[in-house]
mmCIF file of C-alpha atoms in Angstrom:
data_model
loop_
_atom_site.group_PDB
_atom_site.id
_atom_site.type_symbol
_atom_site.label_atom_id
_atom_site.label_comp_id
_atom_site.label_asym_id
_atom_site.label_seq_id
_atom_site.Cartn_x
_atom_site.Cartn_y
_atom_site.Cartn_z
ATOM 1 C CA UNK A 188 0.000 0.000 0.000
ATOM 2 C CA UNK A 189 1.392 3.448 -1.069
ATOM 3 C CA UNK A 190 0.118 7.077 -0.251
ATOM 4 C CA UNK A 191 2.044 9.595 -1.537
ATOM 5 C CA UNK A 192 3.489 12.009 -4.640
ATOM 6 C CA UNK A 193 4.509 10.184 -7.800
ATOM 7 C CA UNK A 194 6.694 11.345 -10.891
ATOM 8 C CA UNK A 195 5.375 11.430 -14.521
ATOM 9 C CA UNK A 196 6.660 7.869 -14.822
ATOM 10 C CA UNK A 197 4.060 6.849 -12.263
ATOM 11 C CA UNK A 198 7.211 6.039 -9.481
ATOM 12 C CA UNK A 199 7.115 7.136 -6.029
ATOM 13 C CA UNK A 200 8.776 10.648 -6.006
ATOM 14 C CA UNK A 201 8.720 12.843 -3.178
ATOM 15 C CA UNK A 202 6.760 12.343 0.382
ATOM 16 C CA UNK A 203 4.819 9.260 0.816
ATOM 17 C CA UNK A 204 4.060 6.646 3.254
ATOM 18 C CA UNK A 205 4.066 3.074 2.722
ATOM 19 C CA UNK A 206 3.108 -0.709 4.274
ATOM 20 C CA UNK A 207 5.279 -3.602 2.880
ATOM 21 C CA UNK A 208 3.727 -6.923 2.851
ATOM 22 C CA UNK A 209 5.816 -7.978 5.853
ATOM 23 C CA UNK A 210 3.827 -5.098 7.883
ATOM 24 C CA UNK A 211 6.865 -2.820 8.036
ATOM 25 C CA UNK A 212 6.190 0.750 7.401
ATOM 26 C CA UNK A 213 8.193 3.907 5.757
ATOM 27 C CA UNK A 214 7.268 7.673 5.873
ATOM 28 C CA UNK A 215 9.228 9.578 4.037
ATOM 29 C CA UNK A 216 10.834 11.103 1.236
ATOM 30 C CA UNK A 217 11.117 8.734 -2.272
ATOM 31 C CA UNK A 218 13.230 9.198 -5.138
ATOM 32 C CA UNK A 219 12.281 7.207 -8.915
ATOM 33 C CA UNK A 220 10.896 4.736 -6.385
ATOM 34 C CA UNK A 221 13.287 3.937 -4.292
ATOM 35 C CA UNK A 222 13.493 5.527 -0.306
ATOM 36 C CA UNK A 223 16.062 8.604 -0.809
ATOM 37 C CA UNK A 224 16.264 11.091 1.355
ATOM 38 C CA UNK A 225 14.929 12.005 4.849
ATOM 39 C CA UNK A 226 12.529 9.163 6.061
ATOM 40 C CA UNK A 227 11.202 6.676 8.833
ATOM 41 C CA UNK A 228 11.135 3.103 9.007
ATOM 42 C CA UNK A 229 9.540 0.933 11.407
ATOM 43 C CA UNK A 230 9.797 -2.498 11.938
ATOM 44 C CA UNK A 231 6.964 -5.247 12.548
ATOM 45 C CA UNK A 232 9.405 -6.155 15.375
ATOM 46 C CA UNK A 233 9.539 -2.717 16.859
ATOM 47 C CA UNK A 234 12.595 -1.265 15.791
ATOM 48 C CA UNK A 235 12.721 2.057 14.213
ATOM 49 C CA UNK A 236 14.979 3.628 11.954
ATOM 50 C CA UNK A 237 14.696 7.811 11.580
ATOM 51 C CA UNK A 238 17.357 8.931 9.509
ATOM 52 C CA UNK A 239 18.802 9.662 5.576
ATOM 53 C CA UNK A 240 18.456 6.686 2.979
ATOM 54 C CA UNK A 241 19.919 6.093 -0.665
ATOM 55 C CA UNK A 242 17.820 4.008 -3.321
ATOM 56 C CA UNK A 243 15.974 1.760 -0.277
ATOM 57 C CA UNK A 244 19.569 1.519 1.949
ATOM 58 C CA UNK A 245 20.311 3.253 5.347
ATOM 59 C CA UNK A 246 22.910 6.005 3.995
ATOM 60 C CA UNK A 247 23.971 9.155 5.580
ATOM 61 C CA UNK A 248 22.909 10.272 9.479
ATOM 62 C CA UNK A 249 20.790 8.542 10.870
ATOM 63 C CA UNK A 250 19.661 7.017 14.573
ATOM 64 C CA UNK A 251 18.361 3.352 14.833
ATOM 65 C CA UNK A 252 16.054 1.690 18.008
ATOM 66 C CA UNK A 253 16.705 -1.548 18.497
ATOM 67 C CA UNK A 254 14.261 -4.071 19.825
ATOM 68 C CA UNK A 255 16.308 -4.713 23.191
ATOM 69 C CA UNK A 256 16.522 -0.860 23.993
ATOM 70 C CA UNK A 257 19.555 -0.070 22.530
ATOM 71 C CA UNK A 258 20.042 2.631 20.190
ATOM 72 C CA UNK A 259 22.639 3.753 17.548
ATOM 73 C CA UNK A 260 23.032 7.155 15.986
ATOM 74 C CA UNK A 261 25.741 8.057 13.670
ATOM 75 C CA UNK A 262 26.669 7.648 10.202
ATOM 76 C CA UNK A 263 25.801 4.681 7.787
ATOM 77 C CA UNK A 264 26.732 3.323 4.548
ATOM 78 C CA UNK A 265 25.001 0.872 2.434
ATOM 79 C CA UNK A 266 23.012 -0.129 5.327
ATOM 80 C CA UNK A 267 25.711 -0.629 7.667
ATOM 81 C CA UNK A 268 26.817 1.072 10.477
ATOM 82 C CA UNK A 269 29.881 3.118 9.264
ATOM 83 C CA UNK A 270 31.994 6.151 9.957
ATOM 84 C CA UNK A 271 31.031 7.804 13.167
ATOM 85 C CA UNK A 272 28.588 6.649 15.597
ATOM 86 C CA UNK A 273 27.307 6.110 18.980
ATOM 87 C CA UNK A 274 26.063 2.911 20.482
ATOM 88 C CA UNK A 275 23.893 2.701 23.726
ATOM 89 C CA UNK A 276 23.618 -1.027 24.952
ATOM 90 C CA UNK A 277 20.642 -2.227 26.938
ATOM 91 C CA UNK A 278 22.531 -2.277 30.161
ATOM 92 C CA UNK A 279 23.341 1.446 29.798
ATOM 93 C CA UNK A 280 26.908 0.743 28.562
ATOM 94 C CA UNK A 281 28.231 3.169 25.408
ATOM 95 C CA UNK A 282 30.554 3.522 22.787
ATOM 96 C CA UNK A 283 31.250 6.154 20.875
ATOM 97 C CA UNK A 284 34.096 6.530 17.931
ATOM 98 C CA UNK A 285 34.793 4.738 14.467
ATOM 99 C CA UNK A 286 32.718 2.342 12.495
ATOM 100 C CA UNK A 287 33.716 0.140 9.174
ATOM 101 C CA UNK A 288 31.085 -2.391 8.098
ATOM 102 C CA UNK A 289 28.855 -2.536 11.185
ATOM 103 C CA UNK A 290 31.896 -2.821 13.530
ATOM 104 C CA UNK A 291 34.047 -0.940 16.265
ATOM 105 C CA UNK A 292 36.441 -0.477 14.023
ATOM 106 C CA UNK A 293 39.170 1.953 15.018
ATOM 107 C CA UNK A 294 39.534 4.513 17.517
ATOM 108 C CA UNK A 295 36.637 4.862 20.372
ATOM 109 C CA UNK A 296 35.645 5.011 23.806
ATOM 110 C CA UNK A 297 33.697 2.249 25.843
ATOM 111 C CA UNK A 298 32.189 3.336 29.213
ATOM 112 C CA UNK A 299 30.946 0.588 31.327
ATOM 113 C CA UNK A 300 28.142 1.996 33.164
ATOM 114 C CA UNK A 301 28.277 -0.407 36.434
ATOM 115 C CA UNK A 302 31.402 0.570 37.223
ATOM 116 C CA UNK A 303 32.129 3.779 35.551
ATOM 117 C CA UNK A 304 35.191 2.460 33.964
ATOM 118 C CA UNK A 305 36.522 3.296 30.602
ATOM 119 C CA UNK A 306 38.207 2.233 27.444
ATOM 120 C CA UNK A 307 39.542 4.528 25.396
ATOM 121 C CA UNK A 308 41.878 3.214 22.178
ATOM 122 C CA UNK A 309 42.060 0.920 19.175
ATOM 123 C CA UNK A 310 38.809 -1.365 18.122
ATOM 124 C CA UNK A 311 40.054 -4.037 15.114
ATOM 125 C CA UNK A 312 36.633 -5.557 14.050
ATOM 126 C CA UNK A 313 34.733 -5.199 17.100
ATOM 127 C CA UNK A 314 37.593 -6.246 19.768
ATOM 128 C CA UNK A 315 39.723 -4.006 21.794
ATOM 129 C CA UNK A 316 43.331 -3.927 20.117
ATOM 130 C CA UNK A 317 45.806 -1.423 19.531
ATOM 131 C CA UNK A 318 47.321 1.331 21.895
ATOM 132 C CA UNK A 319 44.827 2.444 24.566
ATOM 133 C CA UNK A 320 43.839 2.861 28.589
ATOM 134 C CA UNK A 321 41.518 1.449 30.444
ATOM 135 C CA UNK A 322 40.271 4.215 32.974
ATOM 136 C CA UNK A 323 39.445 3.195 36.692
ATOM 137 C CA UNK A 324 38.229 5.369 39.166
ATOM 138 C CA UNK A 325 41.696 5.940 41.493
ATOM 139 C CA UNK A 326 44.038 4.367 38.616
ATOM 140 C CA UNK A 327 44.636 3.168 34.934
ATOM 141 C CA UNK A 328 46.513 1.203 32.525
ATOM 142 C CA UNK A 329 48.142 2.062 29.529
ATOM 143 C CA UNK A 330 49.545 -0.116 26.775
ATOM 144 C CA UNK A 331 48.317 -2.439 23.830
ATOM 145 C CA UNK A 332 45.366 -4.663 23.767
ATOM 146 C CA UNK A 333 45.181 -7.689 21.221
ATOM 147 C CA UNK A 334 41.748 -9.581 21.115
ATOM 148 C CA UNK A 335 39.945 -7.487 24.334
ATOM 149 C CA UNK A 336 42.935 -8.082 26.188
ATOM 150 C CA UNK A 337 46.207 -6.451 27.764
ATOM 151 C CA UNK A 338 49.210 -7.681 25.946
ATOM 152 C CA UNK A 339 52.691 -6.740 26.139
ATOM 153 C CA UNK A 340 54.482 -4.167 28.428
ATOM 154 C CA UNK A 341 52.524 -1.106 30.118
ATOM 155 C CA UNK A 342 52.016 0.409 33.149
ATOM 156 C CA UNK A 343 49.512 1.116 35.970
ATOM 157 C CA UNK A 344 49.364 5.097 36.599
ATOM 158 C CA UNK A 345 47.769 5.267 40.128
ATOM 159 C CA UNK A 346 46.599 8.395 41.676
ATOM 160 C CA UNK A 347 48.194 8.608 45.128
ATOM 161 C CA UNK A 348 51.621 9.562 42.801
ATOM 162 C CA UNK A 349 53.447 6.591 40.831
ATOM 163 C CA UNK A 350 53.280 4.243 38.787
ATOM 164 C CA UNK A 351 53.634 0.318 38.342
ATOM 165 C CA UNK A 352 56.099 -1.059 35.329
ATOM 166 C CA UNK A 353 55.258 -4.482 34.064
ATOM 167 C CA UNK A 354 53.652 -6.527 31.205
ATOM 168 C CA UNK A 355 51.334 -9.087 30.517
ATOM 169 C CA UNK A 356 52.171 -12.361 29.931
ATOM 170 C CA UNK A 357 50.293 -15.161 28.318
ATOM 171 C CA UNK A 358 50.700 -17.836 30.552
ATOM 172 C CA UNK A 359 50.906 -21.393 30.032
ATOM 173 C CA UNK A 360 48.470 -23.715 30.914
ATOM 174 C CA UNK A 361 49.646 -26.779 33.211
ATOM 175 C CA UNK A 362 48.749 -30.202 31.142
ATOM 176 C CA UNK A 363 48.061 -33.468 33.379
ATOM 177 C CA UNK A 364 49.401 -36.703 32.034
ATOM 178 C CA UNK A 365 48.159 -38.311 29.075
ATOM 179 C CA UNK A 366 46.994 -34.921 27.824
ATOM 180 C CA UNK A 367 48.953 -34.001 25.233
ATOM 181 C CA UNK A 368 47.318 -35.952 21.994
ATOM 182 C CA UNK A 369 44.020 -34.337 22.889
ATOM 183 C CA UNK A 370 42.979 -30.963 21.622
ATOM 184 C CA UNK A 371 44.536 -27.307 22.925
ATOM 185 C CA UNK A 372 42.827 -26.152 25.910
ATOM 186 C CA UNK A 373 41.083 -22.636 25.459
ATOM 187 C CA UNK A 374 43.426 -19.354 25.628
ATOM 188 C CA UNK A 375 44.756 -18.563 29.253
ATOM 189 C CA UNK A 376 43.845 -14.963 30.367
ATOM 190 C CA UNK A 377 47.878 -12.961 30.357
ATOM 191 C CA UNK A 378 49.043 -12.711 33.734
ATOM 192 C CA UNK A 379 50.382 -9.218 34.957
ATOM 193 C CA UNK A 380 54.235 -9.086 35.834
ATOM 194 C CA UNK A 381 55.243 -6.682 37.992
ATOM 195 C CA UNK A 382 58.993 -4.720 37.402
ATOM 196 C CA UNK A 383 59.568 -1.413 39.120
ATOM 197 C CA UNK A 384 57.455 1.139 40.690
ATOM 198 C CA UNK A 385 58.523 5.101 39.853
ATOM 199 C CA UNK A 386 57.476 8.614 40.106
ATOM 200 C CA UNK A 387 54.871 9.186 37.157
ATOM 201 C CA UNK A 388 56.823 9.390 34.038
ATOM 202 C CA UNK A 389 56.106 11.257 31.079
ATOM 203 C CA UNK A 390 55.068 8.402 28.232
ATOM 204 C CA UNK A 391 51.390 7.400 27.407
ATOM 205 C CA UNK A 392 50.257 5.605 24.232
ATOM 206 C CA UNK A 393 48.464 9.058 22.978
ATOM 207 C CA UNK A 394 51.484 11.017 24.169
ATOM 208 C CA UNK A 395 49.298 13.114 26.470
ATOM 209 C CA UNK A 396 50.760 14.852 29.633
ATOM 210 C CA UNK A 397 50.009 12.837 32.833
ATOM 211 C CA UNK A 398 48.415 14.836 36.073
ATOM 212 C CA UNK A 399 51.072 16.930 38.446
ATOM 213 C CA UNK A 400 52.679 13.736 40.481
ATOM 214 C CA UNK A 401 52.144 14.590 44.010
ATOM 215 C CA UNK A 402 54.831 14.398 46.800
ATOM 216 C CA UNK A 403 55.394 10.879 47.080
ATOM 217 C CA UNK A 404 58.584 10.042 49.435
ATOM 218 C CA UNK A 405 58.765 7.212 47.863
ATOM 219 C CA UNK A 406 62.767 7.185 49.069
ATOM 220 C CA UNK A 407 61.512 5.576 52.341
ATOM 221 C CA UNK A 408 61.476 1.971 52.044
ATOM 222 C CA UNK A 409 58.289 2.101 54.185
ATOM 223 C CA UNK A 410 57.022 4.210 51.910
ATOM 224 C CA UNK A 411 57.666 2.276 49.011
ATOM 225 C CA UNK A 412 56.485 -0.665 50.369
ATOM 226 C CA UNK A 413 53.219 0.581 51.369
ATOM 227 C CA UNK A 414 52.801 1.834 47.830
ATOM 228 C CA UNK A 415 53.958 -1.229 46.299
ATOM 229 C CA UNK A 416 51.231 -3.488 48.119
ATOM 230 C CA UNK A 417 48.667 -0.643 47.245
ATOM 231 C CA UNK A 418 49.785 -0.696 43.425
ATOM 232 C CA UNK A 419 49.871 -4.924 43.491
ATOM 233 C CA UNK A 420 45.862 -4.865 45.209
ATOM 234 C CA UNK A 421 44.975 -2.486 42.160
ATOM 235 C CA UNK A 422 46.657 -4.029 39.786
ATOM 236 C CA UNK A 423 44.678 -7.495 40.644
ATOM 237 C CA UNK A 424 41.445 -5.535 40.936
ATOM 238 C CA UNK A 425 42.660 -3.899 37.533
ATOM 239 C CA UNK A 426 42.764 -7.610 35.868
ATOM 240 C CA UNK A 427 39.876 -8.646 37.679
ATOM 241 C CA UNK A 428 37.672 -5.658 35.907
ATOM 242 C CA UNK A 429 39.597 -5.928 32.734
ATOM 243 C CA UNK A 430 38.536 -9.698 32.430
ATOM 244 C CA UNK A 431 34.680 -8.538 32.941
ATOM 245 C CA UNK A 432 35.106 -5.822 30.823
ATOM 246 C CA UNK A 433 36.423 -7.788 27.873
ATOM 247 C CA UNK A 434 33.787 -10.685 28.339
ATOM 248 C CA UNK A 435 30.881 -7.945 28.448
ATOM 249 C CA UNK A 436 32.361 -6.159 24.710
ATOM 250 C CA UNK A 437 32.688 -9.996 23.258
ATOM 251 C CA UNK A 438 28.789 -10.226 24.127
ATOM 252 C CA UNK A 439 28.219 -7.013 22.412
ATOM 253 C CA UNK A 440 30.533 -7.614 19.273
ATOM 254 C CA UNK A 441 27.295 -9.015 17.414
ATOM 255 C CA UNK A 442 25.672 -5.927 18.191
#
């Protein structure tokens, strides 16, 4: 069913509103019969798309409901979700950066709403990867991510005045006997290696400049030691949150 402006041809040209056979509907503007231009599409299923289309495809700005309560709005290209966007999750959770073919696909920010954490760096098809930090409230970690993990070396910047050298280390898993012909095991989460602990220095992956280090005597060895057991109980609470945090983006990847 069709209710709208036609060209000479007998198309749909201009405003109209139509029902598909699948009970889906579209108001909006039509171009030699195909949806072009400013319109809005909603689903049998409730979603709802309100946005700019080219010949019948999501293409330019435009914001799309989602069934579950989530919501995108950003740009798109040939129906996909591509350039820049922002994604709200059901469970309040958002990111907001680069898109390439429906996916988190370069730089962007994650904010986990429970906790008020965030991730801010490289996406590679949906996963965390690349240079980035992952923003606590009292402390953070900076260096690379591979597959929604922390790979490599990096550091802990905490706020009470240092920081905590290390890296991540992909740890092997222990095999009983008799185990070796059967298949690999699944991929151990990297284990956090501690080095040194220092005054906050001046690198970060984005080359930013860190906060004013406060007065930290950390010449004491009393000193030093309390601040070492304070870094160590962060950093576990660190890969304890980072673990969570990558499970929850995996379930969100097919988003």
């Amino acid at each position: 069913e069709y209710d709208g402006e036609r060209n000479s041809e007998g198309e749909r040209h201009g405003r109209g509103k139509a029902r598909l056979p699948n009970g889906d509907t579209y108001d909006g503007e039509y171009e030699q019969g195909f949806r072009s231009g400013q319109g809005t599409y909603r689903f049998r299923n409730g979603a709802r798309y309100t946005g700019e289309y080219l010949q019948n495809k999501k293409h330019g700005k435009g914001t799309f409901f989602y069934p579950d309560g989530s919501k995108y709005e950003g740009d798109w290209v040939n129906d996909q979700r591509h350039g820049y966007g922002q994604y709200t999750y059901a469970n309040g959770d958002t990111y907001t950066g680069e898109w390439f073919n429906h996916n988190r696909h370069g730089q962007g920010t994650y904010v986990y709403k429970d906790t008020g954490s965030k991730y801010v760096g490289g996406w590679v098809l949906g996963n965390q990867e690349g240079e980035a930090e992952l923003i606590h409230l009292n402390h953070r970690f900076k260096g690379k991510f591979l597959n929604g993990n922390p790979v490599g070396r990096g550091k802990y910047v905490f706020d009470i005045g240092c920081e905590q050298h290390g890296e991540y280390i992909q740890s092997e898993q222990d095999k009983g006997e008799g185990e070796e012909e059967e298949e690999p095991s699944l991929l151990v989460e990297p284990k956090w290696k501690a080095s040194e602990i220092t005054k906050l220095t001046f690198w970060t992956p984005h080359g930013e400049n860190p906060p004013s280090p406060k007065e930290a005597s950390l010449g004491a060895v009393t000193s030093a030691e309390a601040v070492e057991e304070k870094a160590e109980g962060a950093a576990e609470a660190v890969e304890e949150k980072a673990e969570g945090a990558a499970e929850a983006v995996e379930e969100k990847a097919a988003a």
